[in-house]
Every structure is written in structure tokens, then in C-alpha cells.
Coordinates of C-alpha atoms in Angstrom, one line a residue:
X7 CA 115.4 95.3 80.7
X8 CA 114.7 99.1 80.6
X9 CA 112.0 100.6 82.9
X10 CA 110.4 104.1 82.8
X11 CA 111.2 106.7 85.8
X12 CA 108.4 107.5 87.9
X13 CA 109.4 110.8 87.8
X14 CA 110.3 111.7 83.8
X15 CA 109.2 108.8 81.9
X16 CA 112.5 108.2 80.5
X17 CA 113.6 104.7 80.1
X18 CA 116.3 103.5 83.0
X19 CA 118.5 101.2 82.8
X20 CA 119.0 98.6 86.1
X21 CA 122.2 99.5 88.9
X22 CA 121.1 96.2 90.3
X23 CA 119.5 93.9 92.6
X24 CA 119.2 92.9 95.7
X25 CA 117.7 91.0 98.8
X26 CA 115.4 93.4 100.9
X27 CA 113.8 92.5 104.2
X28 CA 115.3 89.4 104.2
X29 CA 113.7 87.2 101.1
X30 CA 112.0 89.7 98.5
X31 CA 114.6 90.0 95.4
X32 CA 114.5 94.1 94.3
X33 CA 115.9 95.8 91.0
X34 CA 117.1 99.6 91.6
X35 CA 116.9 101.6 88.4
X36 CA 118.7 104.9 87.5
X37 CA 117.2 107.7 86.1
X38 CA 120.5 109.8 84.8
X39 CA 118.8 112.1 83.3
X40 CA 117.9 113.8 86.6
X41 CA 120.1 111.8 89.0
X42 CA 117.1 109.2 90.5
X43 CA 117.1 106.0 91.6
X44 CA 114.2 103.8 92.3
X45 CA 113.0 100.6 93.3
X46 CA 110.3 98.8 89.9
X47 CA 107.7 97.3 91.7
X48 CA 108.4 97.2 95.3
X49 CA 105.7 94.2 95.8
X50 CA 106.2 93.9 99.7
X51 CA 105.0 97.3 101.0
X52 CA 102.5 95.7 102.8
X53 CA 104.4 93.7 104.9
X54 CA 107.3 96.8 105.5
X55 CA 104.5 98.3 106.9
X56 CA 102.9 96.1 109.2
X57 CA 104.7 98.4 111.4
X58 CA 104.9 102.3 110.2
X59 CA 108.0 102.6 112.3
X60 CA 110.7 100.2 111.6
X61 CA 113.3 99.0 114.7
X62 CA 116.0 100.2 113.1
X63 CA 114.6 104.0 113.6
X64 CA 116.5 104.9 116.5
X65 CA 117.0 107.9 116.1
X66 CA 113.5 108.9 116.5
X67 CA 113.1 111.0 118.8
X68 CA 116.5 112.8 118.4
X69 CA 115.1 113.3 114.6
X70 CA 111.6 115.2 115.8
X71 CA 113.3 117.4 118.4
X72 CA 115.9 118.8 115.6
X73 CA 113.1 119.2 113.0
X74 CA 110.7 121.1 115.1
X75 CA 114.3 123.5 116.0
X76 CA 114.8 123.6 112.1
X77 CA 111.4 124.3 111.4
X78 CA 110.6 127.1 113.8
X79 CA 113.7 128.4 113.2
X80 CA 113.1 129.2 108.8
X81 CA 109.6 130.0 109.7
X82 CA 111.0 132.7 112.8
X83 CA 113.9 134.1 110.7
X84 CA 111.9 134.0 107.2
X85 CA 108.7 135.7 109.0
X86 CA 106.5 133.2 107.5
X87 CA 102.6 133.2 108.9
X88 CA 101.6 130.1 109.6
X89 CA 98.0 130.2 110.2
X90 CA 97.8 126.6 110.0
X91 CA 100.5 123.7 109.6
X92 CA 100.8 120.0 108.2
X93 CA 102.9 117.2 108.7
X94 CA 102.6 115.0 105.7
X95 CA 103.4 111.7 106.8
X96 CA 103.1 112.4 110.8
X97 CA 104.2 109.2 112.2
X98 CA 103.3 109.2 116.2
X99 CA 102.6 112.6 116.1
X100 CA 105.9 113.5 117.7
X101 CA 106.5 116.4 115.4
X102 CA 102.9 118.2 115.6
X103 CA 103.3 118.1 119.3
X104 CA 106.5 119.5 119.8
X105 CA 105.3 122.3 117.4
X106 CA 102.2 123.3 118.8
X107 CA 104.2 123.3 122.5
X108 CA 106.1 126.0 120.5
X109 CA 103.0 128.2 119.1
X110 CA 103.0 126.8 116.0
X111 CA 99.4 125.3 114.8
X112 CA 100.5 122.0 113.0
X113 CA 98.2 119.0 112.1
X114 CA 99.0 115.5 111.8
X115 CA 98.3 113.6 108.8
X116 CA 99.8 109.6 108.0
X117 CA 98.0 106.8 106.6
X118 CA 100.1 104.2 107.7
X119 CA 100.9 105.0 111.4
X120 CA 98.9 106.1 114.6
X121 CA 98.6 109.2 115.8
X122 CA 99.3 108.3 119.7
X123 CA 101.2 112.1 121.0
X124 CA 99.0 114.7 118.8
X125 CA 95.5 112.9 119.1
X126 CA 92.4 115.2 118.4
X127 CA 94.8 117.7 116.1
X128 CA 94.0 115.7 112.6
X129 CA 94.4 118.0 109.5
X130 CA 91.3 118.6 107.8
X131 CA 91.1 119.9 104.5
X132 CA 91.0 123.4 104.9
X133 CA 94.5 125.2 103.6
X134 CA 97.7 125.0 105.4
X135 CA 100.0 127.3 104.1
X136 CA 103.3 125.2 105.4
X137 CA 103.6 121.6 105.3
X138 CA 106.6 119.1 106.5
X139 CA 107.6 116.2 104.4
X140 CA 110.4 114.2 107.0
X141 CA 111.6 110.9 106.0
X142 CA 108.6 110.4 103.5
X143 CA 109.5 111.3 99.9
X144 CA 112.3 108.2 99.8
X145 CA 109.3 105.8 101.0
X146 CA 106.9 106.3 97.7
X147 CA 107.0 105.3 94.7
X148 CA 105.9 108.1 93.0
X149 CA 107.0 110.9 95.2
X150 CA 106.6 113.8 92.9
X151 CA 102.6 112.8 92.6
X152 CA 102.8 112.4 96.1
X153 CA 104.2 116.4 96.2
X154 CA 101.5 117.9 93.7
X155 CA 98.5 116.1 95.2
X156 CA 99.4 117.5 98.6
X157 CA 99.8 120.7 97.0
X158 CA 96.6 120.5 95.3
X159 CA 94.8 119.8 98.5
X160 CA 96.6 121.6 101.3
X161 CA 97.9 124.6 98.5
X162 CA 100.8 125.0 100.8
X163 CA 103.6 127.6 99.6
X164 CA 106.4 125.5 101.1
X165 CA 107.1 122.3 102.1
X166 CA 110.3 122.0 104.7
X167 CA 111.8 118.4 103.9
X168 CA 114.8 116.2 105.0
X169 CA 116.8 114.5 101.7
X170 CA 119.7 111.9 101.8
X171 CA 121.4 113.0 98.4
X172 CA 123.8 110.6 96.8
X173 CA 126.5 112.6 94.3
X174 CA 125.7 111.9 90.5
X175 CA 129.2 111.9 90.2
X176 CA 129.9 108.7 92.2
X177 CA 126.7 106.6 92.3
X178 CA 126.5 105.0 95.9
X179 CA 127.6 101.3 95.7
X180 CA 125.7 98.8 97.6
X181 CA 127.6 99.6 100.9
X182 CA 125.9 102.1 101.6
X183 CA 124.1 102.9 104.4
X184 CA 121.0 104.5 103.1
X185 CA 119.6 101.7 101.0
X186 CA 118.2 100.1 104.1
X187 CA 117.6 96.7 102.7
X188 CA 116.7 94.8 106.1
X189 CA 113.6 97.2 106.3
X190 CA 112.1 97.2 102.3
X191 CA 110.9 100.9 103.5
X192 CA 113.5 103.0 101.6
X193 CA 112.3 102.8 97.6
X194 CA 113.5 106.3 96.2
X195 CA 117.1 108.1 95.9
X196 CA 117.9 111.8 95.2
X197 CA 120.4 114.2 94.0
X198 CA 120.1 117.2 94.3
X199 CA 119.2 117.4 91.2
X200 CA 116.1 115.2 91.0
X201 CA 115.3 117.7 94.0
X202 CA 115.5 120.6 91.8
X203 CA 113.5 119.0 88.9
X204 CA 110.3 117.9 91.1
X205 CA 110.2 121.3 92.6
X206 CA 110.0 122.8 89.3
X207 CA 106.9 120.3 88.3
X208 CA 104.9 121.8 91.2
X209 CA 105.8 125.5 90.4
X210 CA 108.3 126.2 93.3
X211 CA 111.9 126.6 94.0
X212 CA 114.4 124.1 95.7
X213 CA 116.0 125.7 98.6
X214 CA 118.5 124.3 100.8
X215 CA 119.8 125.3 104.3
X216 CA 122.2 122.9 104.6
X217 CA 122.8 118.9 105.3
X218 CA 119.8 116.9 104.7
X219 CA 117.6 120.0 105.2
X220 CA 115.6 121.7 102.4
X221 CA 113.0 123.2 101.6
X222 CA 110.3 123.6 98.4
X223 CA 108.5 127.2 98.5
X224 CA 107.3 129.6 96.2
X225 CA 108.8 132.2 98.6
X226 CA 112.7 133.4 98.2
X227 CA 114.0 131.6 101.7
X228 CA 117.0 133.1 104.0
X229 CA 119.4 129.5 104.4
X230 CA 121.7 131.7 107.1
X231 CA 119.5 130.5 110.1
X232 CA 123.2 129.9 112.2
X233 CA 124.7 133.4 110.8
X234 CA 121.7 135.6 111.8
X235 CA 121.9 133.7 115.0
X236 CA 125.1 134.6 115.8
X237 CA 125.2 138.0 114.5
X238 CA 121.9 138.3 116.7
X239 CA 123.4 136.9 119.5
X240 CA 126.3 138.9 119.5
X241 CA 124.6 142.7 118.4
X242 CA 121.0 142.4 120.2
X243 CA 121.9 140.2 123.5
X244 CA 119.6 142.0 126.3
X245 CA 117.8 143.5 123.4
X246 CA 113.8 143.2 124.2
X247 CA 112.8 144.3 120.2
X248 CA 114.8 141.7 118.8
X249 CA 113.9 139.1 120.9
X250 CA 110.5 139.7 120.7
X251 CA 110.9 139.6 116.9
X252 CA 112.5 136.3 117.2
X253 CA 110.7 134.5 119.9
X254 CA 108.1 131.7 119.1
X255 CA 104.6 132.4 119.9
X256 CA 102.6 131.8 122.9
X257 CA 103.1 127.9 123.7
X258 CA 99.6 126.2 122.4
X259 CA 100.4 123.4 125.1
X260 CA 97.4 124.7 127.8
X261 CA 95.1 125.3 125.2
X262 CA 95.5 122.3 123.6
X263 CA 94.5 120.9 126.8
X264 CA 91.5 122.6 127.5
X265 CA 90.3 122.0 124.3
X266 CA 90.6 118.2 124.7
X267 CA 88.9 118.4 128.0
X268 CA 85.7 120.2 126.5
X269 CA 85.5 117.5 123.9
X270 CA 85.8 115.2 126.4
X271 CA 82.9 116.3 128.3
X272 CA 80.8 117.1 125.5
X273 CA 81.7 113.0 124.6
X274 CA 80.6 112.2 128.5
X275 CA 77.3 114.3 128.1
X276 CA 76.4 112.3 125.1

């Protein structure tokens, strides 16, 4: 039986099926005519998340400390002012927190999971002109409404991302890695293609720096964060003007901390 993509409508025929999380039977569709693959009717989200962060997520921590490096890294080397920041789909907060110890003013948003390192810095709904998206888009179901909803409420002009991209040319078989069955978490696969199709439904342009790393933006992105590195490195060493172009801001760490003190007090006084 033929189902329609989530993302074009088009009617998909079924890859296959399989057994996630142990006892729930799951059909994977293909969408050729972008390169996507989805799960119909993945009936068991509730139980996949009874815990936001899944065992099998070991690499963590590892996972934050490079993002925040990738991150501050475009937004340094691109000149991009970030007046404020948002991490769509936050997790613990791991991410916000190692960006604001770096200058950067990020807020945490995440429905599913509990903000237990970034507490008291929960996005509101003002705009943040750069938002995150790490191991979120292959969780929804729809992640292209997902993408212009945020838009439409943050009205961010780029969203930096992580993407596991499978090669239209040879369609993953079911050994591989990133299907994740035991966790039932893992519902949509990309190409790069499918990348390049959502960002042109929410008016932007798919950039990509390299491995799992990309970015959506309306702005025309620099990829060569390692060149200019090096070419910095070797030119400018010593150099006080470069490195203050290239240095993060002042670390909002101590203010952070004072800030949660006063609300604590004013919570005491109460």
C-alpha cells in the first residue's frame, strides 16, 4: 500500500518493515522524489519518550561540547550578531550552557525533556535570530512543519543542524546503524537532497560545512571554518587585531550567576 510523504505529498511506496523497540511492527516508506524516508504512523512515541534521552546516547556529552565549538565557530568566522539564540529541542540544557559560558546568549527550549544545566534561561517568544536544531529533525514526523513553525515564531535567519544523510544512490539496507530500532526515537531519513528541498519551503538556502554539519540561513555562509583557521593561525599568530576579531565574547558564566541569585532572593522575599 502506497502512503503520502510528509514532506511532498507524493505517494511512497514501502522499503520495509521492521520490529522497533522491541515489539511495535514499523513500515519505512520512500519518498524518491526527494530522497526521504519515513516511518507511517509511528504509534509508540509515547513510550520512546518516557525518557527524552535514550541509553544508547552515549555520546552525549562528547556531542554538546563539539556543537557549541561548531556553532561559535560559523557564527565567529561568518560575523553573525546574535542578539539572542535558541536551541530547538534543548535536551538537558547541555548545549545553552556551554554557549552562554562562551558569550553567546542561547535559550533552551524542549517539550519532551528537562531543562536540568540551563534552568531559568527558557526562550520566550521574543526573536532569536539563530536557532540550533541537533538530533531533532530525524525524531518528527513532520519535520519540515516542525522548520516553518519555528521560523514563524522565533523568525530566525539560520538554523545550524546536524543531518545523517544516506546516498540516494544506494539506499541504506537494514544494517545500518542509524535506523536505531531498539529505541523507536529515529522516524525520518535524509539526503541531501530532501535537505535542500525543505530549506527551499521556508525561504532559505542549505549550506553545508562538512560531515553531519549544516546549516539553513537566508545569509550566504563561509563552510572553510578549518582553512581560515589555519591560514589565521599561521599569518596572524601574536596578532592582537585578529584575535580580537575572532575571540568569543565576554563569558556570560558570572552573570548568569548573579542573575539567578537575585531571582532567588526576590523568590525568598516573597
Amino acid at each position: 500500500m502506497q502512503k503520502k510523504s510528509p514532506l511532498t505529498g507524493v505517494d511512497c511506496e514501502k522499503l520495509f518493515s521492521h520490529e522497533v523497540l522491541g515489539k511495535y511492527n514499523a513500515n519505512y516508506y520512500y519518498d524518491e522524489s526527494i530522497g526521504y524516508i519515513f516511518i507511517d504512523q509511528p504509534y509508540w512515541l509515547e513510550e520512546a519518550y518516557s525518557s527524552a534521552i535514550t541509553i544508547t546516547d552515549t555520546g552525549i556529552l562528547a556531542r554538546n561540547n563539539a556543537n557549541v565549538t561548531r556553532v561559535s565557530n560559523a557564527i565567529l568566522f561568518n560575523s553573525i550578531d546574535v542578539k539572542k539564540g535558541i536551541d530547538l529541542g534543548g535536551g538537558y540544557g547541555l548545549f545553552v550552557r556551554g554557549m552562554r559560558d562562551k558569550g553567546f546568549n542561547f535559550f533552551w527550549e524542549d517539550k519532551y525533556a528537562e531543562n536540568l544545566v540551563a534552568r531559568g534561561f527558557e526562550a520566550d517568544d521574543d526573536i532569536h535570530e539563530v536557532a540550533v536544531a541537533f538530533e531533532v529533525l530525524e525524531h518528527l514526523g513532520n519535520p519540515l512543519e516542525f522548520l516553518q513553525a519555528a521560523k514563524l515564531k522565533y523568525n530566525f535567519h539560520t538554523c545550524f543542524f546536524t543531518a545523517t544523510c544516506f546516498d540516494m544512490n544506494g539506499l541504506p539496507d537494514e544494517k545500518w546503524w542509524y535506523w536505531v530500532f531498539e529505541t523507536g526515537q529515529h522516524i525520518s531519513f535524509f539526503s541531501k537532497t530532501a535537505l535542500e528541498y525543505m530549506a527551499s519551503q521556508i525561504d532559505m538556502k542549505l549550506t553545508h560545512f562538512g560531515g553531519e554539519f549544516f546549516a539553513f540561513s537566508t545569509l550566504s555562509l563561509d563552510t572553510k571554518l578549518k582553512r581560515k583557521n589555519s591560514w589565521f593561525s599561521k599569518f596572524f599568530q601574536g596578532s592582537n587585531k585578529y584575535k580580537r576579531e575572532l575571540e568569543c565574547p565576554k563569558s556570560l558564566t558570572k552573570s548568569d550567576f548573579d542573575i539567578m541569585k537575585k531571582k532567588l532572593r526576590k523568590c525568598n522575599s516573597v
